[in-house]
XYZ file of C-alpha atoms in Angstrom:
746
model
C -5.316 -18.604 -15.757
C -2.297 -16.501 -14.697
C -0.820 -17.715 -11.368
C -0.037 -14.548 -8.847
C 3.761 -15.774 -6.822
C 5.420 -13.611 -4.083
C 8.965 -14.625 -3.736
C 11.375 -13.749 -0.879
C 14.809 -12.575 -1.783
C 18.207 -13.635 -0.541
C 21.535 -11.146 -1.457
C 19.792 -7.646 -2.817
C 22.498 -5.431 -1.637
C 20.724 -2.576 -3.604
C 18.187 -0.934 -5.905
C 20.160 -1.918 -9.124
C 19.677 -5.714 -7.707
C 16.107 -5.019 -7.869
C 16.403 -3.884 -11.295
C 18.522 -6.734 -12.715
C 16.193 -9.909 -11.304
C 13.013 -7.382 -12.143
C 14.620 -6.370 -15.797
C 15.621 -10.413 -16.274
C 12.094 -11.647 -14.941
C 9.629 -8.998 -17.660
C 12.341 -10.839 -20.588
C 11.379 -14.870 -19.261
C 8.560 -15.911 -21.593
C 5.807 -16.326 -20.038
C 6.246 -13.776 -17.487
C 3.348 -11.127 -17.369
C 4.338 -8.681 -14.926
C 7.352 -8.113 -11.938
C 7.456 -6.288 -9.180
C 10.776 -6.563 -7.203
C 11.464 -4.243 -4.161
C 14.505 -4.123 -3.033
C 13.003 -2.359 1.019
C 10.021 -5.559 1.795
C 13.112 -7.785 -0.768
C 9.677 -9.605 -2.487
C 9.632 -10.277 -6.356
C 5.520 -9.550 -7.394
C 5.739 -12.410 -10.422
C 2.320 -12.609 -12.498
C 3.112 -15.379 -15.179
C 1.575 -17.845 -17.327
C 1.781 -21.673 -16.162
C 1.866 -22.533 -19.328
C 4.581 -21.129 -20.532
C 7.319 -20.890 -17.241
C 6.447 -22.571 -14.319
C 8.414 -21.328 -10.267
C 10.348 -23.006 -10.438
C 12.214 -22.087 -13.563
C 11.231 -17.801 -12.559
C 13.216 -18.989 -9.048
C 16.312 -20.254 -11.970
C 16.740 -16.840 -13.519
C 17.327 -15.430 -10.485
C 19.664 -18.250 -8.939
C 21.742 -17.543 -11.933
C 22.534 -14.775 -10.652
C 23.361 -14.921 -7.523
C 20.866 -14.459 -5.679
C 18.427 -16.379 -3.688
C 15.334 -17.378 -3.494
C 15.013 -17.564 0.521
C 11.103 -18.814 0.292
C 7.873 -18.723 -1.242
C 3.828 -17.920 -1.083
C 2.072 -18.881 -2.227
C -1.148 -16.032 -3.082
C -4.115 -16.760 -0.816
C -2.331 -18.849 1.651
C -2.293 -18.358 5.632
C -0.162 -15.551 6.250
C 1.120 -16.360 9.900
C 4.661 -17.197 8.207
C 5.058 -13.637 6.805
C 6.590 -12.230 10.503
C 10.407 -13.211 8.878
C 12.592 -14.577 12.721
C 14.998 -14.791 10.227
C 15.183 -10.650 9.429
C 15.497 -10.577 13.310
C 19.105 -13.219 12.561
C 19.970 -10.741 10.004
C 19.990 -7.838 11.563
C 22.048 -9.182 13.876
C 24.513 -10.644 11.411
C 25.194 -7.379 10.314
C 25.460 -5.770 13.850
C 27.954 -8.122 14.192
C 29.456 -7.473 11.737
C 30.200 -3.867 12.064
C 31.737 -3.915 15.346
C 33.959 -6.538 14.851
C 35.033 -4.124 12.399
C 34.631 -1.109 13.827
C 37.213 -3.202 17.266
C 40.408 -3.776 14.289
C 39.654 -1.218 12.416
C 39.681 1.534 15.108
C 43.670 1.289 16.116
C 44.174 1.870 12.612
C 41.518 4.888 12.329
C 43.005 6.252 15.538
C 46.733 6.180 13.190
C 46.030 8.095 10.567
C 43.248 10.422 12.682
C 44.037 10.759 16.094
C 47.090 13.136 15.505
C 45.062 15.693 13.334
C 42.714 16.251 15.717
C 45.832 16.353 18.425
C 45.225 12.993 20.166
C 49.371 11.551 20.991
C 50.475 9.307 18.792
C 51.397 5.584 19.530
C 54.115 4.199 20.602
C 55.806 3.203 17.290
C 57.389 4.531 13.955
C 55.977 4.719 11.147
C 57.691 1.937 8.505
C 55.736 -0.785 11.553
C 52.969 1.456 12.121
C 51.561 0.062 7.863
C 52.544 -2.952 8.578
C 50.220 -3.372 11.413
C 47.633 -1.012 9.187
C 48.344 -3.991 7.199
C 47.076 -6.702 8.971
C 44.507 -5.101 10.550
C 43.361 -3.811 7.337
C 43.069 -7.579 6.314
C 41.073 -8.163 9.567
C 38.934 -5.627 8.817
C 38.103 -7.297 4.899
C 38.203 -10.670 6.729
C 35.390 -9.917 9.036
C 33.312 -7.923 6.091
C 33.880 -10.472 3.445
C 30.973 -11.341 2.512
C 30.890 -7.692 1.064
C 33.358 -8.899 -1.788
C 32.331 -12.069 -2.936
C 29.377 -10.457 -2.631
C 30.963 -7.875 -5.477
C 33.000 -10.079 -6.940
C 29.857 -12.529 -8.270
C 27.974 -9.673 -9.998
C 30.832 -8.442 -11.844
C 31.224 -12.074 -13.041
C 28.519 -13.302 -12.882
C 28.259 -9.127 -15.049
C 25.227 -7.656 -13.024
C 27.220 -5.710 -11.028
C 25.511 -4.001 -7.824
C 27.033 -1.618 -4.584
C 28.947 -4.506 -3.106
C 30.655 -4.011 -6.630
C 31.598 -0.781 -6.504
C 32.726 -1.046 -2.469
C 34.715 -4.313 -3.982
C 36.269 -2.401 -6.245
C 37.433 0.762 -4.397
C 38.031 -1.138 -1.120
C 39.994 -3.790 -3.489
C 42.428 -1.641 -4.922
C 42.973 1.245 -1.844
C 44.020 -3.012 -0.356
C 45.745 -4.209 -3.173
C 47.673 -0.975 -3.948
C 49.007 0.035 -0.747
C 49.895 -4.073 0.271
C 52.258 -3.757 -2.695
C 53.625 -0.997 -1.346
C 54.067 -2.442 1.738
C 55.509 -5.366 0.470
C 58.078 -3.481 -0.961
C 58.616 -1.199 2.327
C 59.137 -4.440 3.729
C 61.893 -5.758 0.864
C 63.677 -1.668 2.226
C 62.313 0.475 -0.827
C 61.168 3.703 -0.058
C 57.422 4.208 -0.278
C 56.178 7.960 0.612
C 53.312 7.852 2.999
C 50.240 8.897 0.605
C 50.740 5.915 -1.225
C 49.041 3.153 1.481
C 45.906 3.567 1.683
C 45.079 1.089 3.895
C 42.534 3.150 6.325
C 40.754 4.408 3.175
C 39.749 0.275 3.268
C 39.105 0.009 6.652
C 36.868 3.323 7.002
C 34.839 2.157 4.479
C 34.237 -1.064 5.052
C 33.359 0.084 9.136
C 30.813 2.693 7.421
C 29.345 0.795 4.598
C 29.085 -2.151 7.838
C 26.966 0.598 9.505
C 25.110 2.176 7.358
C 24.399 -1.717 6.395
C 23.405 -2.032 9.691
C 21.377 0.896 10.645
C 19.476 0.557 6.717
C 18.125 -2.677 8.091
C 17.312 -1.873 11.721
C 15.143 1.399 9.580
C 14.086 -0.908 6.947
C 12.546 -3.386 9.077
C 11.040 -0.475 11.216
C 8.975 0.570 7.129
C 7.343 -2.871 7.803
C 6.214 -2.668 11.381
C 2.277 -2.237 9.876
C 2.476 -5.549 8.058
C 4.206 -6.582 11.510
C 1.192 -5.576 13.270
C -1.270 -6.430 11.343
C -0.138 -10.210 12.099
C 0.131 -9.567 14.473
C -3.938 -8.380 15.878
C -4.319 -12.612 15.145
C -5.642 -14.686 17.837
C -3.557 -17.966 18.365
C -6.255 -19.721 19.859
C -10.480 -19.967 20.105
C -12.794 -22.067 21.933
C -15.590 -24.274 20.418
C -18.260 -25.937 21.965
C -18.557 -29.528 19.949
C -21.028 -31.568 22.087
C -22.188 -29.479 24.288
C -18.615 -29.026 25.729
C -16.421 -25.907 25.150
C -12.648 -26.469 23.621
C -9.763 -24.634 23.401
C -8.001 -25.068 19.064
C -5.223 -23.455 17.528
C -6.912 -21.224 15.088
C -5.935 -22.979 12.124
C -8.630 -25.944 13.378
C -11.161 -23.938 12.820
C -13.653 -24.242 9.811
C -16.466 -22.301 9.068
C -19.500 -23.430 10.596
C -18.274 -23.826 14.171
C -19.679 -22.482 16.521
C -17.631 -20.214 19.431
C -17.644 -19.020 21.921
C -16.031 -15.650 23.091
C -16.373 -13.525 26.348
C -15.266 -10.404 27.268
C -11.402 -8.933 27.119
C -11.457 -12.143 24.660
C -9.986 -11.581 20.583
C -13.232 -12.807 18.320
C -10.629 -15.477 15.932
C -12.514 -15.733 12.752
C -15.297 -14.059 11.149
C -18.793 -14.478 11.966
C -22.321 -13.864 13.246
C -24.039 -13.848 15.866
C -26.142 -16.727 17.411
C -26.233 -15.559 21.094
C -25.185 -13.022 22.894
C -24.515 -9.417 22.959
C -22.289 -6.732 23.520
C -19.650 -4.583 22.736
C -17.009 -4.986 20.614
C -13.242 -2.766 20.343
C -13.248 -2.931 16.072
C -10.280 -0.114 16.140
C -8.094 -1.422 14.786
C -9.714 -3.417 12.331
C -11.976 -0.146 11.463
C -10.562 2.909 13.070
C -13.110 2.956 15.249
C -12.905 3.735 18.673
C -15.891 3.608 19.888
C -17.452 -0.370 20.189
C -19.416 -1.216 18.010
C -22.730 -3.106 19.297
C -23.147 -7.038 18.363
C -26.069 -9.007 19.189
C -28.036 -12.032 17.748
C -27.621 -11.242 13.634
C -25.334 -9.084 13.623
C -21.185 -9.832 11.873
C -18.651 -9.897 14.074
C -14.502 -9.180 12.130
C -12.049 -12.357 13.593
C -8.667 -10.035 15.504
C -11.373 -7.527 16.968
C -11.551 -7.491 20.895
C -14.858 -8.288 22.394
C -15.552 -6.292 25.394
C -18.400 -6.694 27.980
C -20.641 -9.816 27.418
C -20.138 -12.651 26.022
C -20.819 -13.692 22.412
C -21.572 -17.500 20.958
C -20.854 -17.201 16.970
C -20.884 -19.089 14.076
C -17.861 -18.817 11.986
C -18.768 -18.212 8.637
C -14.470 -17.257 7.452
C -12.322 -18.415 8.863
C -7.707 -18.752 7.297
C -7.418 -16.990 4.739
C -10.787 -15.274 4.016
C -11.405 -13.617 6.889
C -11.339 -9.595 7.018
C -8.065 -9.985 8.585
C -6.419 -12.020 5.725
C -7.806 -10.181 3.217
C -6.635 -6.506 4.136
C -3.023 -8.117 5.291
C -2.884 -9.246 1.219
C -4.105 -5.934 0.019
C -1.714 -4.501 2.536
C 1.312 -6.807 0.691
C 0.037 -5.732 -2.553
C 0.517 -2.547 -1.681
C 3.427 -2.162 -0.490
C 4.991 -4.567 -3.764
C 3.491 -2.318 -6.298
C 4.900 -0.269 -8.033
C 3.834 3.733 -8.116
C 4.722 5.191 -11.513
C 6.978 7.717 -10.296
C 9.498 5.275 -8.792
C 9.699 3.823 -13.319
C 13.045 7.180 -13.417
C 14.795 5.864 -10.298
C 14.348 2.088 -11.668
C 15.607 3.328 -15.164
C 17.998 5.169 -13.393
C 19.322 2.295 -11.044
C 19.704 -0.442 -13.545
C 22.138 1.354 -15.910
C 23.709 3.442 -12.384
C 26.575 1.208 -12.175
C 28.126 -0.164 -15.062
C 27.825 4.335 -15.187
C 29.539 4.719 -12.447
C 32.838 2.280 -12.872
C 33.413 3.936 -16.929
C 33.752 7.415 -14.486
C 35.516 5.819 -12.589
C 37.811 4.440 -15.194
C 37.663 8.117 -16.981
C 37.947 10.174 -14.477
C 41.246 8.630 -12.561
C 42.063 8.388 -16.099
C 41.871 12.034 -17.212
C 43.683 13.823 -13.921
C 46.991 11.188 -15.148
C 46.773 12.943 -18.621
C 46.769 16.424 -16.959
C 50.348 14.931 -14.816
C 48.575 14.414 -11.891
C 50.022 11.225 -10.074
C 49.147 7.686 -9.646
C 48.117 8.264 -5.709
C 45.855 11.493 -6.724
C 44.033 9.112 -9.698
C 43.500 6.191 -7.220
C 42.033 8.576 -4.900
C 39.826 9.918 -7.428
C 39.060 6.139 -8.932
C 37.717 5.284 -5.388
C 36.360 8.498 -3.916
C 33.683 7.929 -7.255
C 33.537 4.079 -6.525
C 32.556 4.598 -2.398
C 30.213 7.745 -2.596
C 28.045 6.458 -5.830
C 25.258 5.427 -3.837
C 21.811 3.653 -5.882
C 20.405 2.091 -2.518
C 18.824 6.126 -1.542
C 17.659 5.750 -4.758
C 15.503 1.998 -5.042
C 14.420 3.445 -0.918
C 12.608 6.155 -1.707
C 9.604 5.255 -2.995
C 8.973 1.489 -1.689
C 9.787 2.921 2.139
C 7.529 6.106 1.268
C 4.458 3.557 0.788
C 5.241 0.663 3.005
C 5.054 3.604 5.732
C 2.086 5.254 4.105
C 0.058 1.979 3.346
C 0.618 1.602 6.897
C -0.427 4.437 8.468
C -3.950 4.175 6.583
C -4.504 0.596 7.174
C -4.144 1.834 10.695
C -7.180 3.794 9.966
C -9.307 1.307 7.550
C -8.347 2.953 4.835
C -6.656 0.163 2.409
C -4.742 1.350 -0.632
C -4.406 -1.408 -3.048
C -1.609 -0.074 -5.095
C 1.045 2.819 -5.490
C -0.750 3.989 -8.810
C -3.958 5.340 -6.077
C -1.257 7.507 -4.157
C -0.416 9.076 -6.887
C -3.585 9.625 -8.664
C -5.596 11.284 -5.740
C -4.263 14.601 -6.168
C -5.170 14.846 -9.305
C -8.325 14.562 -9.238
C -10.746 16.977 -10.439
C -13.960 15.847 -9.496
C -15.508 14.118 -6.526
C -18.807 11.880 -7.695
C -20.550 9.418 -5.376
C -23.787 8.282 -5.732
C -25.963 8.329 -3.509
C -28.149 5.936 -2.069
C -25.811 3.662 0.996
C -22.698 6.307 -0.211
C -23.953 10.257 0.618
C -27.054 8.908 1.991
C -28.073 5.603 4.467
C -29.290 3.249 2.045
C -32.362 2.505 4.127
C -34.879 4.421 3.009
C -38.325 4.838 5.315
C -42.016 4.837 3.814
C -43.341 9.010 4.274
C -46.180 8.940 2.542
C -49.154 7.644 1.445
C -51.656 8.982 -0.989
C -54.551 6.891 -1.913
C -55.789 8.747 -5.628
C -59.022 7.464 -7.195
C -60.343 6.853 -4.171
C -60.684 3.340 -4.599
C -58.093 2.510 -2.802
C -57.114 3.069 1.165
C -53.424 3.807 2.787
C -53.266 -0.043 4.609
C -55.091 -1.571 1.186
C -52.351 0.608 -1.130
C -49.755 -0.907 1.649
C -50.740 -4.211 1.188
C -51.381 -4.945 -2.183
C -47.743 -2.961 -2.573
C -46.311 -4.401 0.385
C -47.718 -8.756 -1.291
C -46.021 -7.246 -4.737
C -42.126 -6.525 -3.354
C -42.040 -9.564 -0.265
C -40.238 -11.440 -3.379
C -37.404 -8.403 -3.899
C -34.212 -6.352 -2.068
C -33.513 -2.766 -3.443
C -34.023 -1.228 -0.731
C -36.466 0.821 -1.087
C -39.213 -2.671 -1.857
C -38.154 -3.798 1.334
C -39.246 -0.433 3.236
C -42.259 -0.847 1.979
C -42.515 -4.390 3.051
C -41.078 -3.209 7.161
C -43.911 -0.754 6.696
C -45.928 -3.504 6.313
C -45.158 -5.609 9.223
C -44.335 -2.666 10.820
C -49.181 -1.878 10.833
C -49.090 -5.399 11.487
C -50.552 -6.164 7.239
C -50.494 -9.404 6.259
C -49.081 -9.695 2.955
C -50.741 -12.081 0.167
C -48.792 -13.690 -1.772
C -47.063 -12.177 -5.438
C -46.900 -14.374 -8.872
C -45.491 -13.937 -11.897
C -43.320 -12.150 -9.979
C -39.871 -9.357 -11.681
C -37.930 -6.597 -11.592
C -37.410 -3.963 -14.305
C -34.041 -2.545 -13.072
C -34.313 1.122 -12.166
C -38.189 1.584 -13.190
C -39.580 -1.575 -11.013
C -41.742 -4.650 -10.320
C -44.741 -6.126 -12.052
C -47.159 -8.434 -10.342
C -50.145 -11.179 -9.997
C -51.515 -10.106 -6.286
C -54.720 -11.617 -6.473
C -54.890 -12.110 -9.755
C -54.822 -8.652 -10.583
C -51.665 -7.425 -12.448
C -49.419 -4.856 -9.827
C -47.322 -2.764 -11.731
C -44.936 -0.226 -8.276
C -42.186 1.742 -10.256
C -41.586 4.676 -11.936
C -44.119 7.307 -14.157
C -41.456 5.218 -16.842
C -42.620 1.888 -15.953
C -46.601 3.009 -16.188
C -45.451 4.454 -19.859
C -44.371 1.783 -20.841
C -47.423 -0.224 -20.080
C -50.143 2.281 -21.439
C -50.855 4.075 -18.068
C -50.624 8.102 -18.272
C -49.776 9.584 -15.004
C -50.289 13.270 -16.271
C -53.390 14.446 -13.787
C -50.587 12.737 -11.080
C -47.649 15.151 -11.643
C -48.500 18.070 -9.531
C -49.017 15.911 -6.802
C -45.765 13.990 -7.477
C -43.588 16.670 -7.177
C -44.890 17.736 -4.765
C -43.319 15.163 -2.715
C -39.779 14.976 -5.417
C -38.994 18.277 -4.180
C -39.230 18.118 -0.460
C -36.477 14.626 -1.269
C -38.657 12.306 -1.598
C -38.571 9.522 -4.258
C -42.451 8.476 -4.883
C -43.741 5.540 -6.270
C -46.442 5.001 -7.971
C -48.907 1.850 -7.772
C -51.423 0.591 -10.264
C -53.507 -2.689 -10.208
C -55.686 -4.109 -13.515
C -54.449 -0.428 -15.961
C -55.933 1.857 -12.942
C -52.905 4.154 -10.938
C -54.183 3.286 -7.516
C -51.897 5.195 -4.906
C -48.379 7.477 -4.573
C -45.518 4.799 -2.002
C -42.885 8.937 -0.775
C -40.047 7.592 0.455
C -37.379 9.091 2.086
C -33.385 8.371 2.414
C -31.620 9.664 5.405
C -28.340 11.431 4.542
C -24.964 9.659 6.482
C -23.427 11.124 9.092
C -21.292 13.310 8.486
C -22.518 13.335 4.791
C -22.186 17.288 4.935
C -19.297 17.369 6.487
C -17.305 15.300 3.944
C -18.292 17.134 1.029
C -18.070 20.904 2.241
C -14.007 20.431 2.649
C -13.741 18.673 -0.390
C -15.185 22.177 -1.696
C -12.477 23.509 0.406
C -9.672 22.051 -1.781
C -10.935 23.736 -4.529
C -12.780 20.360 -5.886
C -15.967 19.841 -7.489
C -18.689 17.522 -6.190
C -21.139 15.883 -8.465
C -24.016 13.423 -7.134
C -25.098 10.577 -8.912
C -28.621 8.518 -8.637
C -31.339 6.282 -10.680
C -34.528 8.350 -7.882
C -35.349 10.992 -10.876
C -34.178 15.555 -11.388
C -36.752 16.829 -7.990
C -35.331 13.672 -5.139
C -31.705 14.155 -6.755
C -31.346 18.123 -6.692
C -33.701 18.299 -2.946
C -31.300 16.219 -1.278
C -27.797 17.993 -4.091
C -28.984 21.575 -2.718
C -28.597 19.282 1.674
C -25.502 19.000 1.019
C -24.832 21.087 -1.418
C -23.110 19.036 -4.519
C -21.975 20.782 -7.729
C -24.000 19.305 -10.159
C -25.858 16.204 -9.919
C -26.585 12.991 -12.178
C -30.122 11.508 -12.689
C -31.918 9.521 -13.897
C -29.217 7.075 -13.943
C -29.353 3.727 -14.380
C -26.699 1.169 -12.583
C -25.431 -0.369 -16.220
C -24.830 3.107 -17.515
C -23.203 4.963 -14.475
C -19.712 3.829 -16.184
C -21.008 5.613 -19.314
C -21.827 8.577 -16.905
C -18.277 8.579 -15.791
C -16.521 8.405 -19.372
C -18.278 11.253 -20.651
C -16.819 13.531 -16.949
C -12.846 11.835 -18.120
C -13.948 12.852 -22.091
C -13.873 15.670 -21.414
C -9.510 15.146 -20.247
C -11.124 15.474 -16.037
C -9.764 13.293 -13.343
C -12.979 11.812 -12.242
C -12.848 9.298 -8.270
C -15.843 7.113 -8.058
C -17.204 7.114 -3.971
C -19.873 4.058 -3.799
C -20.643 1.392 -2.008
C -18.964 -1.451 -4.999
C -21.833 -3.984 -5.372
C -23.736 -2.177 -8.024
C -21.146 1.066 -8.875
C -18.135 -2.055 -10.063
C -18.166 -0.417 -13.305
C -18.097 2.361 -12.285
C -15.797 2.471 -9.686
C -12.963 0.356 -11.834
C -13.499 3.240 -15.009
C -13.334 6.494 -12.701
C -9.453 7.499 -12.804
C -9.487 6.842 -8.144
C -12.611 4.308 -7.661
C -13.195 4.726 -3.739
C -15.269 1.612 -2.666
C -17.104 2.452 0.692
C -17.970 -0.169 3.863
C -17.782 -3.331 1.886
C -18.172 -5.461 4.574
C -16.041 -8.267 4.781
C -15.273 -9.128 0.850
C -12.508 -6.774 1.637
C -10.964 -8.360 -1.335
C -13.896 -8.046 -4.310
C -13.831 -4.713 -3.788
C -13.026 -2.662 -7.647
C -12.201 0.806 -6.180
C -8.563 0.916 -5.710
C -9.191 2.367 -2.252
C -10.767 0.634 -0.086
C -12.531 2.430 3.539
C -13.728 -0.012 5.984
C -15.557 2.308 8.112
C -18.922 3.318 6.363
C -17.720 7.589 6.959
C -17.296 9.237 4.325
C -14.716 11.778 6.021
C -11.892 8.329 5.377
C -12.164 10.518 1.065
C -10.571 13.119 2.532
C -8.918 10.661 5.278
C -7.184 8.757 2.417
C -6.501 11.985 -0.505
C -4.676 14.102 2.298
C -2.228 10.158 3.141
C -1.965 9.848 -0.386
C -1.083 12.899 -0.993
C 1.179 13.207 1.600
C 2.688 10.137 1.363
C 4.169 11.618 -2.252
C 5.823 14.076 -0.828
C 7.582 12.560 0.706
C 8.776 9.743 -2.676
C 9.533 13.318 -3.757
C 10.820 14.597 -0.909
C 13.671 11.104 -0.995
C 14.364 10.706 -4.594
C 15.524 14.049 -4.520
C 17.399 13.906 -2.226
C 18.709 10.645 -4.060
C 19.084 11.893 -7.126
C 20.508 15.608 -5.594
C 23.717 13.336 -3.361
C 23.989 11.579 -6.396
C 24.234 14.317 -9.199
C 26.708 16.695 -6.396
C 28.397 13.488 -4.826
C 29.542 12.366 -8.092
C 31.380 15.157 -9.563
C 32.306 16.420 -6.611
C 34.868 12.751 -6.279
C 36.291 13.454 -9.330
C 37.472 16.128 -8.502
C 35.798 18.932 -10.094
C 36.192 21.671 -7.047
C 40.404 21.090 -7.188
C 41.283 22.792 -9.625
C 38.883 25.979 -7.915
C 39.415 25.346 -4.723
C 41.781 22.840 -4.405
C 39.279 19.985 -2.725
C 39.731 16.580 -3.368
C 37.254 14.278 -1.419
C 38.656 11.641 0.911
C 37.347 7.936 0.089
C 36.437 7.963 3.802
C 34.699 10.876 3.688
C 32.662 9.641 1.011
C 32.141 5.666 2.455
C 30.461 8.066 5.236
C 28.757 10.137 3.074
C 27.433 7.040 1.124
C 26.557 5.354 3.839
C 23.990 7.969 5.529
C 22.421 9.037 2.151
C 20.586 6.256 2.263
C 20.031 5.686 5.550
C 18.211 9.743 6.004
C 15.763 8.535 2.551
C 14.441 5.307 4.651
C 15.066 7.886 8.387
C 12.638 10.536 5.856
C 10.100 7.774 5.038
C 9.846 7.044 8.443
C 9.290 10.348 9.739
C 5.830 9.983 8.244
C 4.898 7.612 11.812
C 4.438 11.989 12.979
C 1.227 12.238 10.783
C -1.138 10.417 12.610
C -0.127 13.841 15.317
C -0.260 16.328 12.848
C -3.828 15.294 10.698
C -6.345 12.835 11.241
């Protein structure tokens, strides 16, 4: 059986690194899939443990010059996911920037100050060059890990962003240092042959860029940090009649826990005593507190508001709803949208191509008779302006923000693919029972047919036959009998016929309770009662026939209540220009009656549970992109078959759902929110990718000097460094601007 591992990778400096690691992992025997996310610095690897191992996978990564910092097994607790080292990482990047700025500022002032009218330093040009050489050496020492990383990647034939910076700054520094030595020994060297300030400028700006990138990247994963921060640290457990506070990790399923007003509910469970309002906003996005009484379920990380609740723990640790949500959000953040693959391909070949371009451009200018200094300027500028980081950050940062925003609203988007699919949906297919309706039908009519049985007798026999069934219609009949204080008999030889009804023996009589088809299959005709059935069904009621022996005794009519906001949600989908279908096991008349209330475009009626996915397939064969919205229990095959499966109000088994999008709240308006958020996220991904490609497509030719013959413009390597530093930061800031989404939309 396949295993899945999440590996934390240190040493990735740009998208070329993640592309390189991913390429190497995919080549490893036994690895079925590998996703390396530069933004979250994690590799998600699926592998066959019989063909390879986690150790071998780590070895591949280490062999490329990166290091696996921590291994996280899927399903283990999430307490350690909050990275304290990311704070120290940001701190060291900050220190590096300020140190390089401190040493570099005097040199920058010496070169740039007089250009903007500032007074010159009281130092002659020759000594000024020696001072610049000394300061440049100090800046390189401060930023030495960039050089070290770049050199290592060259030696291991895995060039990355740092390689470009290393080659560019080292060339400028070594060339300038050679000239400074010649100057020291009395040779006359023109001032334009010194590039110390460019090397300094580049390293200062790169340090600033990496520092800002780390800060902004950290902000994109705040959704996960927030979710992890929701976990309670302790729980008050009742043991031997006494209240004991224990760490959350020690709570076991079956423990009795007490939660007072204002306290956090530590784990999932069932209330055994008490009454209270519970604020579930953190999990479901629902702002109104949910009432909780004996028998109701409570979710860990929600807040008890008013009364004292005593509950029995049912799910702890990795099984709690919060842990499952964290797992889903993390997996989604680590997954790749199809749109990302082009950027990944470009990133993989990017650095080698840029190195070749830089050499070729410098050679061309030399062949055209330009000076070595001119060619060197072009060479360094190309290396420095090229930025694969922006390409690598555009998609994952937007995905991290989008899935995080959705999770805060009780919408779990399980993969980046779902984000991309959502915008293309043509038809939204809604399951009726439990999705458009509450799935809590009530008995509205009892119609005796042959005069032999009274209403209460029909209810007693039907209730007795259905006593052992868990179907919502059966529960409604049993509840109606209980309301009328009718005592039910025991049923024997009970069997359910899926989509048709039940058979049983009650008080030695053969009972059939179900559709016309069920009766017809057992040789009982219902033709003479059809008008009565039609009258009930035309009012949107489900009519069930009761046969005792070989005779039809009566009809029970049940009606399901529409969910709040069903009409509003479907109306909004129509406004988006999409079609709405309804899928139901009920007959066409009942389906049409409900469809009329909801303004549904088409009803797919009398569909048995196992046929639902076939109906989706038929629509797909017509070239339509289909979203299936169901309650995720008997709808699982249809949800899996659809181009986009949306599972509703799934209780606590969130991770088990087939749907690619899971709506924690039982509110159909969240379908619109999920589609809207998906579109918004995809727009941000496209914006990021556009700017990343545009920046490189324009920046590299300008650095190569294409404008020089026409306008005399040659890009200074220092300006190239500033542009490169802010390109990736701007892409991440574009993703971070998604935080304003809530104010604009929902």
